[in-house]
PDB file of C-alpha atoms and ligand atoms in Angstrom:
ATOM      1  CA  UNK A1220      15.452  28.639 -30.973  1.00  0.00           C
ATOM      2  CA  UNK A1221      16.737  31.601 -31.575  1.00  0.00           C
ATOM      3  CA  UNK A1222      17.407  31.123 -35.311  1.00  0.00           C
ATOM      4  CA  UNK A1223      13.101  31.395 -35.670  1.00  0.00           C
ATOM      5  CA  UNK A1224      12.755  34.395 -34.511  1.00  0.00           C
ATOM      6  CA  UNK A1225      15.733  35.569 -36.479  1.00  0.00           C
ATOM      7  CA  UNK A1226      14.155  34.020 -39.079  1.00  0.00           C
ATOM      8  CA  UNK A1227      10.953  35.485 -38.552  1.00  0.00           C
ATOM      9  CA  UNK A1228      13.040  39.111 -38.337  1.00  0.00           C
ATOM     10  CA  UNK A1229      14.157  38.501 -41.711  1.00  0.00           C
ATOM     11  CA  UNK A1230      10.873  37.923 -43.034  1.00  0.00           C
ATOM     12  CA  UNK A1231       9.874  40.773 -41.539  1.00  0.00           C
ATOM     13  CA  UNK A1232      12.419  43.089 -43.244  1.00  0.00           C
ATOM     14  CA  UNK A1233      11.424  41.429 -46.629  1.00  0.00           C
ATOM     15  CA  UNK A1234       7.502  42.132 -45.955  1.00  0.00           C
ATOM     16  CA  UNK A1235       7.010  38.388 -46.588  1.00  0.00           C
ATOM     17  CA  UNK A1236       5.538  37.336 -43.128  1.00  0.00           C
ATOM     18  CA  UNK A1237       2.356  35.375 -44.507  1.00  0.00           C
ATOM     19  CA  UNK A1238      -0.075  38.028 -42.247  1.00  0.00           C
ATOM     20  CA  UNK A1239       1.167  40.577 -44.623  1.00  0.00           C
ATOM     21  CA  UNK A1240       1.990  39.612 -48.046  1.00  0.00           C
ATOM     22  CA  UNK A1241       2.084  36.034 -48.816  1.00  0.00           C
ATOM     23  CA  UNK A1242       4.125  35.888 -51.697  1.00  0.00           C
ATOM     24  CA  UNK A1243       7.967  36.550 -51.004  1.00  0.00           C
ATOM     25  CA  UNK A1244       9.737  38.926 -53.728  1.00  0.00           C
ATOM     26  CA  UNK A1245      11.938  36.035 -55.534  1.00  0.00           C
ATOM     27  CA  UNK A1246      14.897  37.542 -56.295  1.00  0.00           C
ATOM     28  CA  UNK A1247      15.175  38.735 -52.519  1.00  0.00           C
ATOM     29  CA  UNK A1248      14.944  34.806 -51.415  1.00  0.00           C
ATOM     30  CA  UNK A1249      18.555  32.870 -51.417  1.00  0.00           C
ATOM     31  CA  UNK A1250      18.319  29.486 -53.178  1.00  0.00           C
ATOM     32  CA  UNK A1251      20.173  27.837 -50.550  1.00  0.00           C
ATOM     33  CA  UNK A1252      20.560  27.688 -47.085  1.00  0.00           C
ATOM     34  CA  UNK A1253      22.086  26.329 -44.218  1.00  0.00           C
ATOM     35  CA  UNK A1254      21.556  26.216 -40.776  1.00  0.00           C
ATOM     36  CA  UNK A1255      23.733  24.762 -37.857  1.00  0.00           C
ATOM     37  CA  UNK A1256      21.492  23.393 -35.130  1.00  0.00           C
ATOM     38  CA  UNK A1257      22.533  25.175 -31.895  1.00  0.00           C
ATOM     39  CA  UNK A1258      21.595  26.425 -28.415  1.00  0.00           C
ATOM     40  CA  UNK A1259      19.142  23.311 -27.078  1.00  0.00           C
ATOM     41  CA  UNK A1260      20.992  23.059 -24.346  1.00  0.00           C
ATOM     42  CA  UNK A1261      20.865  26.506 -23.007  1.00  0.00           C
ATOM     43  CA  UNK A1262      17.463  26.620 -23.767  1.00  0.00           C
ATOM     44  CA  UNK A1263      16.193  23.772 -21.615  1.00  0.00           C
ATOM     45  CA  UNK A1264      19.094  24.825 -18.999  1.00  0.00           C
ATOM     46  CA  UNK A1265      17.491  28.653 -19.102  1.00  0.00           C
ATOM     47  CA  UNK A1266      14.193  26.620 -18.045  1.00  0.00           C
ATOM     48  CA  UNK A1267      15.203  24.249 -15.610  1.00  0.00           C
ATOM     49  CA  UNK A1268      14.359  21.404 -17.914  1.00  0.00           C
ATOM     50  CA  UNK A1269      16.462  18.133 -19.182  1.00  0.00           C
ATOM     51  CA  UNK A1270      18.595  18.754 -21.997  1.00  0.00           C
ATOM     52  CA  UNK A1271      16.458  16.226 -23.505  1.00  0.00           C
ATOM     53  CA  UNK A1272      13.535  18.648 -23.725  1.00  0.00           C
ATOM     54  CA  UNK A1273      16.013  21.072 -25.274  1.00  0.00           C
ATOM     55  CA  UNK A1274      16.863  18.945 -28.588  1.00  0.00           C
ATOM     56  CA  UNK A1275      12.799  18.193 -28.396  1.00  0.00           C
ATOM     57  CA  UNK A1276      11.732  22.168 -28.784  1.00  0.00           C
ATOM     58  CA  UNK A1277      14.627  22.369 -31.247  1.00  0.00           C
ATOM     59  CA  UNK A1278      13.261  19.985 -33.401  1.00  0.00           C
ATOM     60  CA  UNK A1279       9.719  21.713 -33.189  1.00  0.00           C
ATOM     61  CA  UNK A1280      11.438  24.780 -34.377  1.00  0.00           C
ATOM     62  CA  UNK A1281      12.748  23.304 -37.181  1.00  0.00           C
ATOM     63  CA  UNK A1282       9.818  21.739 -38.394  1.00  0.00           C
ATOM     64  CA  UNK A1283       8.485  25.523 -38.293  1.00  0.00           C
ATOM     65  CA  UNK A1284      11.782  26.362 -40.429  1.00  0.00           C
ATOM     66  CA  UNK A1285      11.521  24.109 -42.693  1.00  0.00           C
ATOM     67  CA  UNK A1286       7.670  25.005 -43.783  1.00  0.00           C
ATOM     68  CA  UNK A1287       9.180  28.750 -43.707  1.00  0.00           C
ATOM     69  CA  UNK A1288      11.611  28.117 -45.926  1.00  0.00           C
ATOM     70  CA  UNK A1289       9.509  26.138 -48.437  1.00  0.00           C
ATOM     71  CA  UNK A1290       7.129  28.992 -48.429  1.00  0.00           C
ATOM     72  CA  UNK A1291       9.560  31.272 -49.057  1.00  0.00           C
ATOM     73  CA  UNK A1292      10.627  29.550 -52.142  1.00  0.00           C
ATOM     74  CA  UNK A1293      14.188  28.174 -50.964  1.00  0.00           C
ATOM     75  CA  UNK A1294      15.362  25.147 -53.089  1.00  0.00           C
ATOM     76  CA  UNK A1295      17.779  24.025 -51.213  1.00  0.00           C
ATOM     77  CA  UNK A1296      17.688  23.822 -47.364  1.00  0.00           C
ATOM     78  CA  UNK A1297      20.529  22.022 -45.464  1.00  0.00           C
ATOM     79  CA  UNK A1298      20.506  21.443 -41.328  1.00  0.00           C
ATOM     80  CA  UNK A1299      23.629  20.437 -39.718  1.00  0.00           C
ATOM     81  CA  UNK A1300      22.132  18.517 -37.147  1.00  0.00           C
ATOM     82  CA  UNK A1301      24.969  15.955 -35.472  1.00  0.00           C
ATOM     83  CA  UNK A1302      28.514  16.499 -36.316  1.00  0.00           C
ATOM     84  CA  UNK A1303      31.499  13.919 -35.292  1.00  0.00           C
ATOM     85  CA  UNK A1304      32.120  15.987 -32.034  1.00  0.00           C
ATOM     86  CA  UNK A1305      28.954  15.369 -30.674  1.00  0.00           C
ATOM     87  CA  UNK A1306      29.297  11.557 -30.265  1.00  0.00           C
ATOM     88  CA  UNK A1307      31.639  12.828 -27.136  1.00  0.00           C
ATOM     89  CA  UNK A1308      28.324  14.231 -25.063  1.00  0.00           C
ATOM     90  CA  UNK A1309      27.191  11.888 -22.271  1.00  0.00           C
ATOM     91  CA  UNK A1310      25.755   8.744 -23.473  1.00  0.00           C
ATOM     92  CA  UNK A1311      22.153   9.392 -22.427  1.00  0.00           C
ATOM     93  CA  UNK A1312      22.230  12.147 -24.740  1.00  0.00           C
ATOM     94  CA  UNK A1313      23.519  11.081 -27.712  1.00  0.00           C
ATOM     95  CA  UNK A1314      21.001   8.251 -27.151  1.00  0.00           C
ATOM     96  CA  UNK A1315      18.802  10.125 -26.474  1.00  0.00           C
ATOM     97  CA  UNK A1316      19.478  12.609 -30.012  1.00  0.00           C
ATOM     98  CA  UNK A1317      19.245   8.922 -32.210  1.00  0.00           C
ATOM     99  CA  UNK A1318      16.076   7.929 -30.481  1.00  0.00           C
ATOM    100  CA  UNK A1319      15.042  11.613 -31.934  1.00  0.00           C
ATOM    101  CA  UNK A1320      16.020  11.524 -35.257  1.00  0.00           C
ATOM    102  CA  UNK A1321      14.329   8.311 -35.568  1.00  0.00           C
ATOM    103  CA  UNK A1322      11.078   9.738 -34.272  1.00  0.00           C
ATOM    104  CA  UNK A1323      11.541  12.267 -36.426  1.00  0.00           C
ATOM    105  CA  UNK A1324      11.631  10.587 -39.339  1.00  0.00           C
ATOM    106  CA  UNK A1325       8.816   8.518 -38.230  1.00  0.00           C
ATOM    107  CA  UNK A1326       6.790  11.383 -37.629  1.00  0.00           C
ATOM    108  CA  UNK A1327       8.129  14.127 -40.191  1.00  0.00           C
ATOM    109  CA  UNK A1328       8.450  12.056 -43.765  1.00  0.00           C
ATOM    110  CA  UNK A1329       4.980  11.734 -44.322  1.00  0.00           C
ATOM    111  CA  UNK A1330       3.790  15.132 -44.259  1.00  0.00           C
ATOM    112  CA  UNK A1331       7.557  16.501 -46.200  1.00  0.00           C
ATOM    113  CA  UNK A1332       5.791  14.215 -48.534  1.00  0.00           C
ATOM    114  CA  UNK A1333       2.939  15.591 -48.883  1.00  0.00           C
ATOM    115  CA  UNK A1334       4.796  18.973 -49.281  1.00  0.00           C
ATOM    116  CA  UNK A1335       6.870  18.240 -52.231  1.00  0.00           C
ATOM    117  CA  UNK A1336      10.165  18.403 -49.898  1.00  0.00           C
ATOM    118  CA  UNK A1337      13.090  15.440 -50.985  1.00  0.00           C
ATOM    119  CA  UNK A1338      14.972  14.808 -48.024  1.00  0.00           C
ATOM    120  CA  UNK A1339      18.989  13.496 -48.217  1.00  0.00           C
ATOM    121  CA  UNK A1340      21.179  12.732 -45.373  1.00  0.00           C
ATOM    122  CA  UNK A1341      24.770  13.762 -45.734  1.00  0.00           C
ATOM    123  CA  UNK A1342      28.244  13.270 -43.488  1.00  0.00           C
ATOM    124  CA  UNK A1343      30.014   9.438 -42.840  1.00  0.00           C
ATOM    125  CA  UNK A1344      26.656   7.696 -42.260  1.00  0.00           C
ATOM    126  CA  UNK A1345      27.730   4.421 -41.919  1.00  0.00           C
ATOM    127  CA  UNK A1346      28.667   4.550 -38.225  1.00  0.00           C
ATOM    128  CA  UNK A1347      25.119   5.456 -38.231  1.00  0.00           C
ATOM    129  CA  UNK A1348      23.240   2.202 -36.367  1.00  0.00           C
ATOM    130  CA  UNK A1349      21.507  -0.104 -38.669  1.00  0.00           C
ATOM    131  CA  UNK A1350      17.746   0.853 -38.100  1.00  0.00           C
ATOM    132  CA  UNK A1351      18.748   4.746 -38.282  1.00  0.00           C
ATOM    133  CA  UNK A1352      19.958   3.999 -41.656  1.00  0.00           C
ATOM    134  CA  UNK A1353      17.539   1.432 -43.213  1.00  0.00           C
ATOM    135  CA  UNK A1354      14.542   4.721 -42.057  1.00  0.00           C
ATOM    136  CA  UNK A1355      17.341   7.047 -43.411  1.00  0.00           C
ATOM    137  CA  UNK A1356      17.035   5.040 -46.888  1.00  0.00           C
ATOM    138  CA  UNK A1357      13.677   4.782 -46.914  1.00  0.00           C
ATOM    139  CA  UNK A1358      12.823   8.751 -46.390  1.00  0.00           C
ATOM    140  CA  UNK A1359      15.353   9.210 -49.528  1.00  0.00           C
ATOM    141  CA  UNK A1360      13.538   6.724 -51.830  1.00  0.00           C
ATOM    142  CA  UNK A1361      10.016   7.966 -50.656  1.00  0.00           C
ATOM    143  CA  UNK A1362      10.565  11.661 -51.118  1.00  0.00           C
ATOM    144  CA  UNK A1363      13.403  11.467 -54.121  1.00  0.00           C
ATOM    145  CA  UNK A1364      11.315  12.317 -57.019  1.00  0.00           C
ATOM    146  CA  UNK A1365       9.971  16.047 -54.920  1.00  0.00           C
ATOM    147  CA  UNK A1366      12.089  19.304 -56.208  1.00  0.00           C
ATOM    148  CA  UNK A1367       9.933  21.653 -54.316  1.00  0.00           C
ATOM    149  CA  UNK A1368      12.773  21.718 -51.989  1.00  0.00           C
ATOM    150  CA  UNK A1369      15.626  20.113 -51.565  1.00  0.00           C
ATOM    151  CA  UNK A1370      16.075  19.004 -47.517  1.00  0.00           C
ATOM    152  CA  UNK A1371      19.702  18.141 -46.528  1.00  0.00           C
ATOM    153  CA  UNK A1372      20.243  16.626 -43.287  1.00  0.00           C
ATOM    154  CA  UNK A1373      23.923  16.356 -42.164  1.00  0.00           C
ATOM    155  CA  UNK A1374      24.714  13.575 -39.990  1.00  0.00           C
ATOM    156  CA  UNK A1375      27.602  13.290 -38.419  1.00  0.00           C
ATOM    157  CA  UNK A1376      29.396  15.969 -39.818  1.00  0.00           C
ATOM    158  CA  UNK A1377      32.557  17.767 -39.455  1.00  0.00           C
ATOM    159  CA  UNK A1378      34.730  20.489 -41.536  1.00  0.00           C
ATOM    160  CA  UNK A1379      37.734  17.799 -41.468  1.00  0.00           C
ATOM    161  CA  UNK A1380      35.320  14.770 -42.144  1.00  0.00           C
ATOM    162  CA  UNK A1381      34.541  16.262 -45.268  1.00  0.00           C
ATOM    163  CA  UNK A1382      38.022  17.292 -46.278  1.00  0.00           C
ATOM    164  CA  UNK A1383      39.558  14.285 -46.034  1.00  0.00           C
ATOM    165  CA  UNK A1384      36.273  12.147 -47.476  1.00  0.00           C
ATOM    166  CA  UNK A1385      36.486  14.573 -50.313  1.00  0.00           C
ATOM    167  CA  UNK A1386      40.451  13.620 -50.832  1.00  0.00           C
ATOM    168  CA  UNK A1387      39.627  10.007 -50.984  1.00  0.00           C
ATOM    169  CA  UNK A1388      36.639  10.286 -52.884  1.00  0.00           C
ATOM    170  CA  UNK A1389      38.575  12.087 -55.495  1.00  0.00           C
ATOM    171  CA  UNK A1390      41.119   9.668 -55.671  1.00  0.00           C
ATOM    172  CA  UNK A1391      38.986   6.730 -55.718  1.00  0.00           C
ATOM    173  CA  UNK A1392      37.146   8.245 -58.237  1.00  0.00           C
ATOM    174  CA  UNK A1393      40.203   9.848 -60.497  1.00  0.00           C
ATOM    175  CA  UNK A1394      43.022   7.527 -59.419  1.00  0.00           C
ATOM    176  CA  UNK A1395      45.811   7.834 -57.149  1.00  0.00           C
ATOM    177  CA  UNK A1396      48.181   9.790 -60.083  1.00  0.00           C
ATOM    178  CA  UNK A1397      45.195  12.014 -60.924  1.00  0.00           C
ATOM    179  CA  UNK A1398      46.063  15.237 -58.647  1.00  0.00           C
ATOM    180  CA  UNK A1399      48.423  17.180 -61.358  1.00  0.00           C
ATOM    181  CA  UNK A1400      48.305  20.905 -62.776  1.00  0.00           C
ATOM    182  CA  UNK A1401      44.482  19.879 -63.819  1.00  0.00           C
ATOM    183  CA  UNK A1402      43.585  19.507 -60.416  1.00  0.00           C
ATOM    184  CA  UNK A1403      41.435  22.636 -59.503  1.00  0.00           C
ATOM    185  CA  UNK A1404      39.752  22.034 -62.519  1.00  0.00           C
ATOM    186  CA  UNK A1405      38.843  19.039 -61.950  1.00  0.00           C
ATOM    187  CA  UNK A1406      38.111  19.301 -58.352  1.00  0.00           C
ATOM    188  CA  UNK A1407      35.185  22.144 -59.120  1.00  0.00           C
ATOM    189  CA  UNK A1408      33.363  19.411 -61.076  1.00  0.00           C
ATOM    190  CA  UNK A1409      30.642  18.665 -59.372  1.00  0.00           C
ATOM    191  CA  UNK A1410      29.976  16.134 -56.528  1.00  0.00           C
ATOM    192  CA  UNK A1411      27.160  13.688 -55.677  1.00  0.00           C
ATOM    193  CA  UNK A1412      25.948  14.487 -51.520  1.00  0.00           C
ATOM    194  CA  UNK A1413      26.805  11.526 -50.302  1.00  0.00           C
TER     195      UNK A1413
HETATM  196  C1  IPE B2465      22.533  21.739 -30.715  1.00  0.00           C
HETATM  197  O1  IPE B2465      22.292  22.328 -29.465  1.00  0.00           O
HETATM  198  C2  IPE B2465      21.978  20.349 -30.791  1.00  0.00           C
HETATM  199  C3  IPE B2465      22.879  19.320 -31.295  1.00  0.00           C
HETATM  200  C4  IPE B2465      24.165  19.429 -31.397  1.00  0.00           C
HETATM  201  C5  IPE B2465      22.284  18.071 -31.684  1.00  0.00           C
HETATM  202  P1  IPE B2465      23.355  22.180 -28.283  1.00  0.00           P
HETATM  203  O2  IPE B2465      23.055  20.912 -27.529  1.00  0.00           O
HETATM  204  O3  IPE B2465      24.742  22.305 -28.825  1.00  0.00           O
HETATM  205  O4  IPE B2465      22.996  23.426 -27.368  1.00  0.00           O
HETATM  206  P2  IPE B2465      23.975  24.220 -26.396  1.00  0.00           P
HETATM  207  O5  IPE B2465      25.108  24.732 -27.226  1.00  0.00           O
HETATM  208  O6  IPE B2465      24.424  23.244 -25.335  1.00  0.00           O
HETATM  209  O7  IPE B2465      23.115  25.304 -25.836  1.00  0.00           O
HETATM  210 MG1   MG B2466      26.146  23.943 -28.826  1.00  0.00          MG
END
């Protein structure tokens, strides 16, 4: 994925690649980022391989990410990793992409675990499927009490998803009369994930 070994560039620049200093300056590491999944397909396509492989190598890169970032000292790390276009690909693959993410919780939780790495899944989960979700709970409550860092996952997300979920959420929470001249205030108070 390309975003590694841009990645790896930055950590270059900083002088914090592990073979030369192991210890990243911390003022010179952001608190939060966020990366947008991208380019599987072209990968495995630039190889002659399924697509399938693609999302496969793209989730090995991001489990090299993520134990990047945590050595870097990031707190908060947040992967856009489905968004509510992507239910539109073929069939196969977006089978394909759940079967994944399951693995990959299967396989990754343990060991972010171990690492002192909560993980949270954000976007409109419930048209996740049933099993996704119940492993999706189950990650959260295992790994809640880390603050080594913070892993967001977003799940079928999208820039209007969240515009419009934050709009209801704030009326549901405030009340339908609530948007008035105290609304910007209000809406910069903060937010749960979910
Ligand atoms: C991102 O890679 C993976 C997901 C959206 C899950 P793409 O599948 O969008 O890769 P390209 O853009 O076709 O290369
Ligand atoms: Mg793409």
């Amino acid at each position: 994925m390309a975003l590694l070994s841009r990645l790896r560039a930055v950590r270059i620049a900083l002088g914090t690649r592990p073979s030369r200093r192991p210890e990243a300056p911390r003022s010179a590491v952001p608190e939060s980022v966020a990366i947008i999944m991208d380019g599987n397909g072209r990968w495995a396509r630039r190889r002659r391989l399924p697509t399938s492989a693609g999302h496969r190598a793209g989730a090995k890169a991001l489990r090299r990410v993520v134990r990047a970032a945590g050595d870097m000292g990031v707190r908060d790390l947040t992967v856009f990793s489905f968004s509510t276009e992507n239910w539109n690909r073929p069939q196969d693959e977006v089978d394909d992409l759940m079967v994944l993410f399951s693995e990959l919780i299967d396989r990754e939780v343990p060991d972010l675990d171990d690492e002192g790495v909560s993980i949270r899944f954000i976007g409109r989960l419930a048209q996740l499927d049933d099993a996704l979700l119940a492993k999706i709970a189950e990650a959260e409550a295992r790994t809640a009490r880390h603050d080594r860092m913070r892993l967001f996952i977003a799940m079928n997300y999208g820039g209007r998803a969240e515009i419009v979920d934050a709009a209801r959420r704030f009326v549901a929470e405030a009340g339908p009369d609530a948007p008035d001249e105290e609304f910007g205030r209000m809406a910069r108070a903060p937010m749960c994930a979910h």
